[in-house]
């Protein structure tokens, strides 16, 4: 019965009136940054501190990563087929998957669980050691550490510095860095961009399910630019690889009349 | 180095020559059904038995399930915004998820694992009892059994009958039905359409990763029909629910000058 | 008021009962091919002639065209990011655009309009000459003729032959071929796969809006195969081009404190 | 030959170095707002005036419009199927079509063309009258005026006011408002949110192809919130309409053995 109606607490839309989490949209347009309003939509409240600035810094950090990213490549080749902008960007967003932005959510869960243990023990380094030991014994990578291109990601380092200056770093970031210190006793793995975002999300109080949302919002900017770059090219020059290798069976032929199916010859 | 080239064994495309798994496309067009060619593309070989007919029966079974399916609803509302057919169908295909066609893959894995145990014991009923007992003790549902609309899905029953007539039923289907018998000692759960497809896929030798592919191919037909139905309506009468309930905070106002952000008034 | 309800004539879904255009799904599963049921869903009626066989031949023709097609390339790179099958296939379907399957609809419109003129004049060749002359004077290509890879597409030729054998060729195909003859007086352009499908669609009585639907249904097969090929690879070896050239401005630095925005250093 | 390489001027990605349009990403993270960086990615240069603030105001204005928007509804129903966040947001973005954000591009083209005529005549009101007269005689609506929900959209009015305060309003906005004055002699049509964005885009020097990009970036925020709302519900209570009306043929049965196709009974 209750499923006859859709319910939402995000916005209230009436004729000539739009309110986001209760605030008339015109007040937000006049007085608030995009980062503040992202915080409002995602948490229900405007930030009381510098969270809006931190969100903008995160969005800036993820705005583009070149055509080498699967999302940008998907948008680029899809746009070459002559499709509208929303479909080209949509194809790219679909490609933000487990191996491309996908470490944010599992990393956030791991850190959140670790923080609960810290509450009991008060010993963050011990918890970090336990997390690393468990991953080593299970033969698994810890999500949010290491990057296949960058050994020292400039985005990760700068976001941590900004977070300090803005006063939004908290216990989650501290634990994430404690894990990094333990890892570096035996490897060169550093907290990567996904791990930094996971930690800062927790410190700012966001639902972990929103992990990839920051990626999607920000990367839409780069995807739009790549799509329009493609749209300006001549469509018949679509930039697909010409050196695809065929590795299947050599030419062969139907050797006998099929048992099932038509024969129209 | 080897990643500089893309490789594929599916098809070889040269000027004026297209071969699918080695067969010239014109021979397949002339002599083979769509079901046969789905088998060829997915397994690398044309069927030697009735698998092509079985595949077509599966595709027919999943061709549409009304606007109540999330995939059809997503296509229907997306099409109301005035988008091309491929984007409207794309929106629907995205909605074939864990709760909508998503039981095929985990069910296939469960049965495949169970079959390995049967090879050891030769006792299919015992294996079925063990699978059910494990699910009960873990408090989990067994994927592929029960349906939120149908208690006795006409598609599941008919596909099993067709599979018997065509001689494509094998050990995977036998185990799936053994599990059903055990479940029915304490419930009314029946093997559902996802479970039947999972079992028949295994009996026909398909990669379990292709589980949702049959759904996607077949349901594209229904999605296309729903999208075109929407395209023929007047766009301004988009069929969105008008009785959405707002459950957020009541109207409120920015109470003080923000600390951060512009003030343009 | 009437917008409170969604309406559909495609299927009726009740508990334990699914009917497609009135026919119980179990009867269709038992007795009809996928091609027949595509005809049923798209037109409302089962075929009275060989249209179901023709539809399957069209689907077979379009099942794959290698990784060089934008749709396959989009699926392939998107799948490398670690996403579910429906999202990988969705990304590819989005890329069936104006330059990739997109000639079907405008070609069908052109031929349909031409047929109306033929009704008046009875002179198909004259109408074909008028269509070509108009395109030449407007400096435009006629959609459905010529292909950037194939000068003599084996799919187009074979589908026309099958259509003759099955008795589904009609006036639309005749006009499409009359246009081809006129074009070949001054060029080597041939009716391409999109043009053949456009003509056969009209001869079988389909809504032109469904033009790309056949492409989407059929190509989902190839896209599924390419996606699973990618899923089987090691994800860190995603096959993205490494030789992307950067053509933007050389390294530069923020030269002065910004007027607007934060400064956290 | 030149198509062997992909080229991009958006960003340069090397190991441990990411530059956006030449600027090291860490400098942008530290010193620039998201609005500034959107300007940088889309135009190649950082704003010299208040364009970054204006972009943020536009993004704030479009952040959400409730579940009544086709994009939000598509995301909401797609998410109910149990799919990852990027697929749920992707489904919504696909639904930003001709009737949902789609007036931005044609409105921008119309105004840009009108401005060229103004350059000749210097008489903006005359040009506005000509544009309206042409639309009236063609029986067409002018894109960017009127809204199916709002007669006086609070977003449109506030964005214009902010644009004045920020000094980014120019000739495009002036012409858009001149057209509004002419329209209001015979109707109540007002410049809508799409029209305001079209005019401001031109005044800020953006490529018209980017029209829907602002919508996509901003609305991703609302779509993410709606998707996560759905993810938190019990999946089996997916909020699909239960009162779908079936309008097709009543139950009927296959009346005779089919001519073509299998019969497995």
CSV table of N, CA and C in Angstrom, one decimal, chain B residues 6-88:
chain,number,residue,atom,x,y,z
B,6,UNK,N,44.8,-4.6,-29.7
B,6,UNK,CA,43.6,-5.3,-29.2
B,6,UNK,C,43.5,-6.6,-30.0
B,7,UNK,N,43.0,-7.7,-29.3
B,7,UNK,CA,42.9,-9.0,-29.9
B,7,UNK,C,41.5,-9.4,-29.7
B,8,UNK,N,40.9,-10.1,-30.7
B,8,UNK,CA,39.6,-10.7,-30.6
B,8,UNK,C,39.5,-12.0,-31.4
B,9,UNK,N,38.8,-13.0,-30.9
B,9,UNK,CA,38.6,-14.2,-31.6
B,9,UNK,C,37.1,-14.3,-32.1
B,10,UNK,N,36.4,-13.2,-31.9
B,10,UNK,CA,34.9,-13.3,-32.2
B,10,UNK,C,34.7,-13.1,-33.7
B,11,UNK,N,35.3,-12.1,-34.3
B,11,UNK,CA,35.0,-11.9,-35.7
B,11,UNK,C,36.2,-11.3,-36.4
B,12,UNK,N,36.3,-11.5,-37.7
B,12,UNK,CA,37.4,-11.0,-38.5
B,12,UNK,C,36.7,-10.1,-39.6
B,13,UNK,N,37.1,-8.8,-39.5
B,13,UNK,CA,36.4,-7.9,-40.5
B,13,UNK,C,37.5,-7.3,-41.4
B,14,UNK,N,37.4,-7.6,-42.7
B,14,UNK,CA,38.2,-7.1,-43.7
B,14,UNK,C,37.3,-6.4,-44.7
B,15,UNK,N,37.9,-5.7,-45.7
B,15,UNK,CA,37.1,-5.0,-46.7
B,15,UNK,C,36.3,-6.1,-47.5
B,16,UNK,N,35.0,-6.0,-47.4
B,16,UNK,CA,34.0,-6.9,-48.1
B,16,UNK,C,34.1,-8.3,-47.6
B,17,UNK,N,34.6,-8.5,-46.4
B,17,UNK,CA,34.6,-9.8,-45.9
B,17,UNK,C,34.4,-9.8,-44.4
B,18,UNK,N,33.4,-10.4,-43.9
B,18,UNK,CA,33.1,-10.5,-42.4
B,18,UNK,C,32.9,-12.0,-42.1
B,19,UNK,N,33.7,-12.4,-41.1
B,19,UNK,CA,33.6,-13.8,-40.7
B,19,UNK,C,33.4,-13.9,-39.2
B,20,UNK,N,32.4,-14.7,-38.8
B,20,UNK,CA,32.1,-14.8,-37.4
B,20,UNK,C,32.7,-16.2,-36.9
B,21,UNK,N,33.6,-16.1,-36.0
B,21,UNK,CA,34.3,-17.4,-35.6
B,21,UNK,C,34.7,-18.2,-36.8
B,22,UNK,N,35.1,-17.5,-37.9
B,22,UNK,CA,35.6,-18.2,-39.0
B,22,UNK,C,34.7,-18.4,-40.2
B,23,UNK,N,33.4,-18.4,-39.9
B,23,UNK,CA,32.4,-18.6,-40.9
B,23,UNK,C,32.0,-17.3,-41.6
B,24,UNK,N,32.1,-17.3,-43.0
B,24,UNK,CA,31.6,-16.1,-43.7
B,24,UNK,C,30.2,-15.8,-43.3
B,25,UNK,N,30.0,-14.5,-43.1
B,25,UNK,CA,28.7,-14.0,-42.6
B,25,UNK,C,27.5,-14.4,-43.5
B,26,UNK,N,27.8,-14.4,-44.8
B,26,UNK,CA,26.7,-14.7,-45.8
B,26,UNK,C,26.2,-16.1,-45.6
B,27,UNK,N,27.1,-17.1,-45.3
B,27,UNK,CA,26.7,-18.5,-45.1
B,27,UNK,C,25.8,-18.6,-43.9
B,28,UNK,N,26.1,-17.8,-42.8
B,28,UNK,CA,25.3,-17.9,-41.6
B,28,UNK,C,23.9,-17.2,-41.9
B,29,UNK,N,23.9,-16.1,-42.6
B,29,UNK,CA,22.7,-15.4,-42.9
B,29,UNK,C,21.8,-16.4,-43.7
B,30,UNK,N,22.3,-17.1,-44.6
B,30,UNK,CA,21.5,-18.0,-45.5
B,30,UNK,C,21.0,-19.2,-44.8
B,31,UNK,N,21.8,-19.8,-43.8
B,31,UNK,CA,21.5,-21.1,-43.4
B,31,UNK,C,21.3,-21.3,-41.9
B,32,UNK,N,21.5,-20.3,-41.1
B,32,UNK,CA,21.5,-20.5,-39.7
B,32,UNK,C,20.5,-19.6,-38.9
B,33,UNK,N,19.9,-20.1,-37.9
B,33,UNK,CA,19.0,-19.3,-37.1
B,33,UNK,C,19.8,-18.4,-36.2
B,34,UNK,N,19.1,-17.4,-35.6
B,34,UNK,CA,19.7,-16.5,-34.7
B,34,UNK,C,20.2,-17.3,-33.5
B,35,UNK,N,19.4,-18.2,-33.0
B,35,UNK,CA,19.8,-19.1,-31.8
B,35,UNK,C,21.1,-19.8,-32.1
B,36,UNK,N,21.2,-20.4,-33.3
B,36,UNK,CA,22.5,-21.0,-33.6
B,36,UNK,C,23.7,-20.1,-33.6
B,37,UNK,N,23.4,-18.9,-34.1
B,37,UNK,CA,24.6,-17.9,-34.2
B,37,UNK,C,24.9,-17.3,-32.8
B,38,UNK,N,23.9,-17.2,-31.9
B,38,UNK,CA,24.2,-16.8,-30.5
B,38,UNK,C,25.1,-17.9,-29.9
B,39,UNK,N,24.8,-19.1,-30.1
B,39,UNK,CA,25.7,-20.2,-29.7
B,39,UNK,C,27.1,-20.1,-30.2
B,40,UNK,N,27.2,-19.9,-31.5
B,40,UNK,CA,28.5,-19.7,-32.2
B,40,UNK,C,29.3,-18.6,-31.6
B,41,UNK,N,28.7,-17.4,-31.4
B,41,UNK,CA,29.4,-16.3,-30.9
B,41,UNK,C,29.8,-16.5,-29.4
B,42,UNK,N,29.0,-17.1,-28.6
B,42,UNK,CA,29.3,-17.3,-27.2
B,42,UNK,C,30.2,-18.5,-26.9
B,43,UNK,N,30.1,-19.5,-27.7
B,43,UNK,CA,31.0,-20.7,-27.4
B,43,UNK,C,32.1,-20.9,-28.4
B,44,UNK,N,32.0,-20.3,-29.6
B,44,UNK,CA,33.0,-20.5,-30.6
B,44,UNK,C,32.6,-21.5,-31.6
B,45,UNK,N,31.6,-22.3,-31.3
B,45,UNK,CA,31.2,-23.3,-32.3
B,45,UNK,C,29.7,-23.3,-32.5
B,46,UNK,N,29.2,-23.7,-33.7
B,46,UNK,CA,27.8,-23.9,-33.9
B,46,UNK,C,27.3,-25.1,-33.1
B,47,UNK,N,26.1,-25.1,-32.7
B,47,UNK,CA,25.6,-26.2,-31.9
B,47,UNK,C,25.6,-27.5,-32.7
B,48,UNK,N,25.8,-28.6,-32.0
B,48,UNK,CA,25.7,-29.9,-32.7
B,48,UNK,C,24.4,-30.6,-32.4
B,49,UNK,N,23.7,-30.1,-31.4
B,49,UNK,CA,22.4,-30.6,-31.1
B,49,UNK,C,21.3,-29.5,-31.2
B,50,UNK,N,20.4,-29.5,-30.3
B,50,UNK,CA,19.3,-28.6,-30.4
B,50,UNK,C,19.5,-27.3,-29.6
B,51,UNK,N,20.7,-27.0,-29.2
B,51,UNK,CA,21.0,-25.9,-28.4
B,51,UNK,C,20.5,-24.6,-29.0
B,52,UNK,N,20.6,-24.4,-30.3
B,52,UNK,CA,20.1,-23.2,-31.0
B,52,UNK,C,18.6,-23.0,-30.7
B,53,UNK,N,17.8,-24.1,-30.8
B,53,UNK,CA,16.4,-24.0,-30.5
B,53,UNK,C,16.1,-23.7,-29.1
B,54,UNK,N,16.9,-24.3,-28.2
B,54,UNK,CA,16.7,-24.0,-26.8
B,54,UNK,C,17.0,-22.5,-26.5
B,55,UNK,N,18.1,-22.0,-27.1
B,55,UNK,CA,18.4,-20.6,-26.9
B,55,UNK,C,17.3,-19.7,-27.3
B,56,UNK,N,16.7,-20.0,-28.5
B,56,UNK,CA,15.5,-19.2,-28.9
B,56,UNK,C,14.4,-19.3,-27.9
B,57,UNK,N,14.1,-20.5,-27.4
B,57,UNK,CA,13.0,-20.6,-26.4
B,57,UNK,C,13.3,-19.8,-25.2
B,58,UNK,N,14.6,-19.7,-24.7
B,58,UNK,CA,14.9,-18.9,-23.6
B,58,UNK,C,14.7,-17.4,-24.0
B,59,UNK,N,15.1,-17.0,-25.1
B,59,UNK,CA,15.0,-15.6,-25.5
B,59,UNK,C,13.5,-15.3,-25.6
B,60,UNK,N,12.7,-16.2,-26.2
B,60,UNK,CA,11.2,-15.9,-26.3
B,60,UNK,C,10.7,-15.7,-24.8
B,61,UNK,N,11.1,-16.5,-23.9
B,61,UNK,CA,10.6,-16.5,-22.6
B,61,UNK,C,10.8,-15.1,-21.9
B,62,UNK,N,11.9,-14.5,-22.3
B,62,UNK,CA,12.3,-13.2,-21.5
B,62,UNK,C,12.0,-12.0,-22.3
B,63,UNK,N,11.3,-12.1,-23.4
B,63,UNK,CA,11.1,-10.9,-24.3
B,63,UNK,C,10.5,-9.7,-23.7
B,64,UNK,N,9.6,-9.9,-22.7
B,64,UNK,CA,8.9,-8.8,-22.0
B,64,UNK,C,8.3,-9.2,-20.8
B,65,UNK,N,8.2,-8.3,-19.8
B,65,UNK,CA,7.5,-8.6,-18.5
B,65,UNK,C,6.7,-7.4,-18.1
B,66,UNK,N,6.2,-6.6,-19.0
B,66,UNK,CA,5.4,-5.4,-18.7
B,66,UNK,C,6.2,-4.2,-18.2
B,67,UNK,N,5.5,-3.1,-18.0
B,67,UNK,CA,6.1,-1.9,-17.4
B,67,UNK,C,6.4,-2.0,-16.0
B,68,UNK,N,6.0,-3.1,-15.3
B,68,UNK,CA,6.3,-3.2,-13.9
B,68,UNK,C,7.7,-3.6,-13.6
B,69,UNK,N,8.4,-4.1,-14.7
B,69,UNK,CA,9.8,-4.4,-14.5
B,69,UNK,C,10.6,-3.1,-14.5
B,70,UNK,N,11.6,-3.0,-13.5
B,70,UNK,CA,12.4,-1.8,-13.5
B,70,UNK,C,13.1,-1.4,-14.8
B,71,UNK,N,13.5,-2.4,-15.6
B,71,UNK,CA,14.1,-2.1,-16.9
B,71,UNK,C,13.1,-1.4,-17.8
B,72,UNK,N,11.9,-1.9,-17.9
B,72,UNK,CA,10.9,-1.3,-18.7
B,72,UNK,C,10.5,0.1,-18.2
B,73,UNK,N,10.4,0.2,-16.9
B,73,UNK,CA,10.0,1.5,-16.3
B,73,UNK,C,11.1,2.6,-16.6
B,74,UNK,N,12.4,2.1,-16.5
B,74,UNK,CA,13.5,3.1,-16.7
B,74,UNK,C,13.5,3.5,-18.2
B,75,UNK,N,13.3,2.6,-19.1
B,75,UNK,CA,13.2,2.9,-20.5
B,75,UNK,C,12.1,3.9,-20.8
B,76,UNK,N,10.9,3.6,-20.2
B,76,UNK,CA,9.7,4.4,-20.4
B,76,UNK,C,9.8,5.8,-20.0
B,77,UNK,N,10.3,6.0,-18.8
B,77,UNK,CA,10.4,7.4,-18.3
B,77,UNK,C,11.6,8.1,-19.0
B,78,UNK,N,12.7,7.4,-19.3
B,78,UNK,CA,13.8,8.0,-20.0
B,78,UNK,C,13.3,8.5,-21.4
B,79,UNK,N,12.6,7.6,-22.1
B,79,UNK,CA,12.1,8.0,-23.4
B,79,UNK,C,11.2,9.2,-23.4
B,80,UNK,N,10.5,9.4,-22.3
B,80,UNK,CA,9.7,10.6,-22.2
B,80,UNK,C,10.4,11.9,-22.3
B,81,UNK,N,11.7,11.9,-22.1
B,81,UNK,CA,12.5,13.1,-22.1
B,81,UNK,C,13.0,13.4,-23.5
B,82,UNK,N,12.6,12.6,-24.5
B,82,UNK,CA,13.0,12.9,-25.9
B,82,UNK,C,14.5,12.6,-26.2
B,83,UNK,N,14.8,11.3,-26.2
B,83,UNK,CA,16.1,10.8,-26.4
B,83,UNK,C,16.1,9.7,-27.5
B,84,UNK,N,17.2,9.5,-28.1
B,84,UNK,CA,17.2,8.5,-29.2
B,84,UNK,C,17.0,7.1,-28.7
B,85,UNK,N,16.5,6.2,-29.6
B,85,UNK,CA,16.2,4.8,-29.2
B,85,UNK,C,17.3,4.1,-28.4
B,86,UNK,N,18.5,4.2,-28.9
B,86,UNK,CA,19.6,3.5,-28.3
B,86,UNK,C,19.8,4.0,-26.8
B,87,UNK,N,19.6,5.3,-26.5
B,87,UNK,CA,19.7,5.7,-25.2
B,87,UNK,C,18.6,5.3,-24.3
B,88,UNK,N,17.4,5.2,-24.9
B,88,UNK,CA,16.2,4.7,-24.1
B,88,UNK,C,16.4,3.3,-23.7
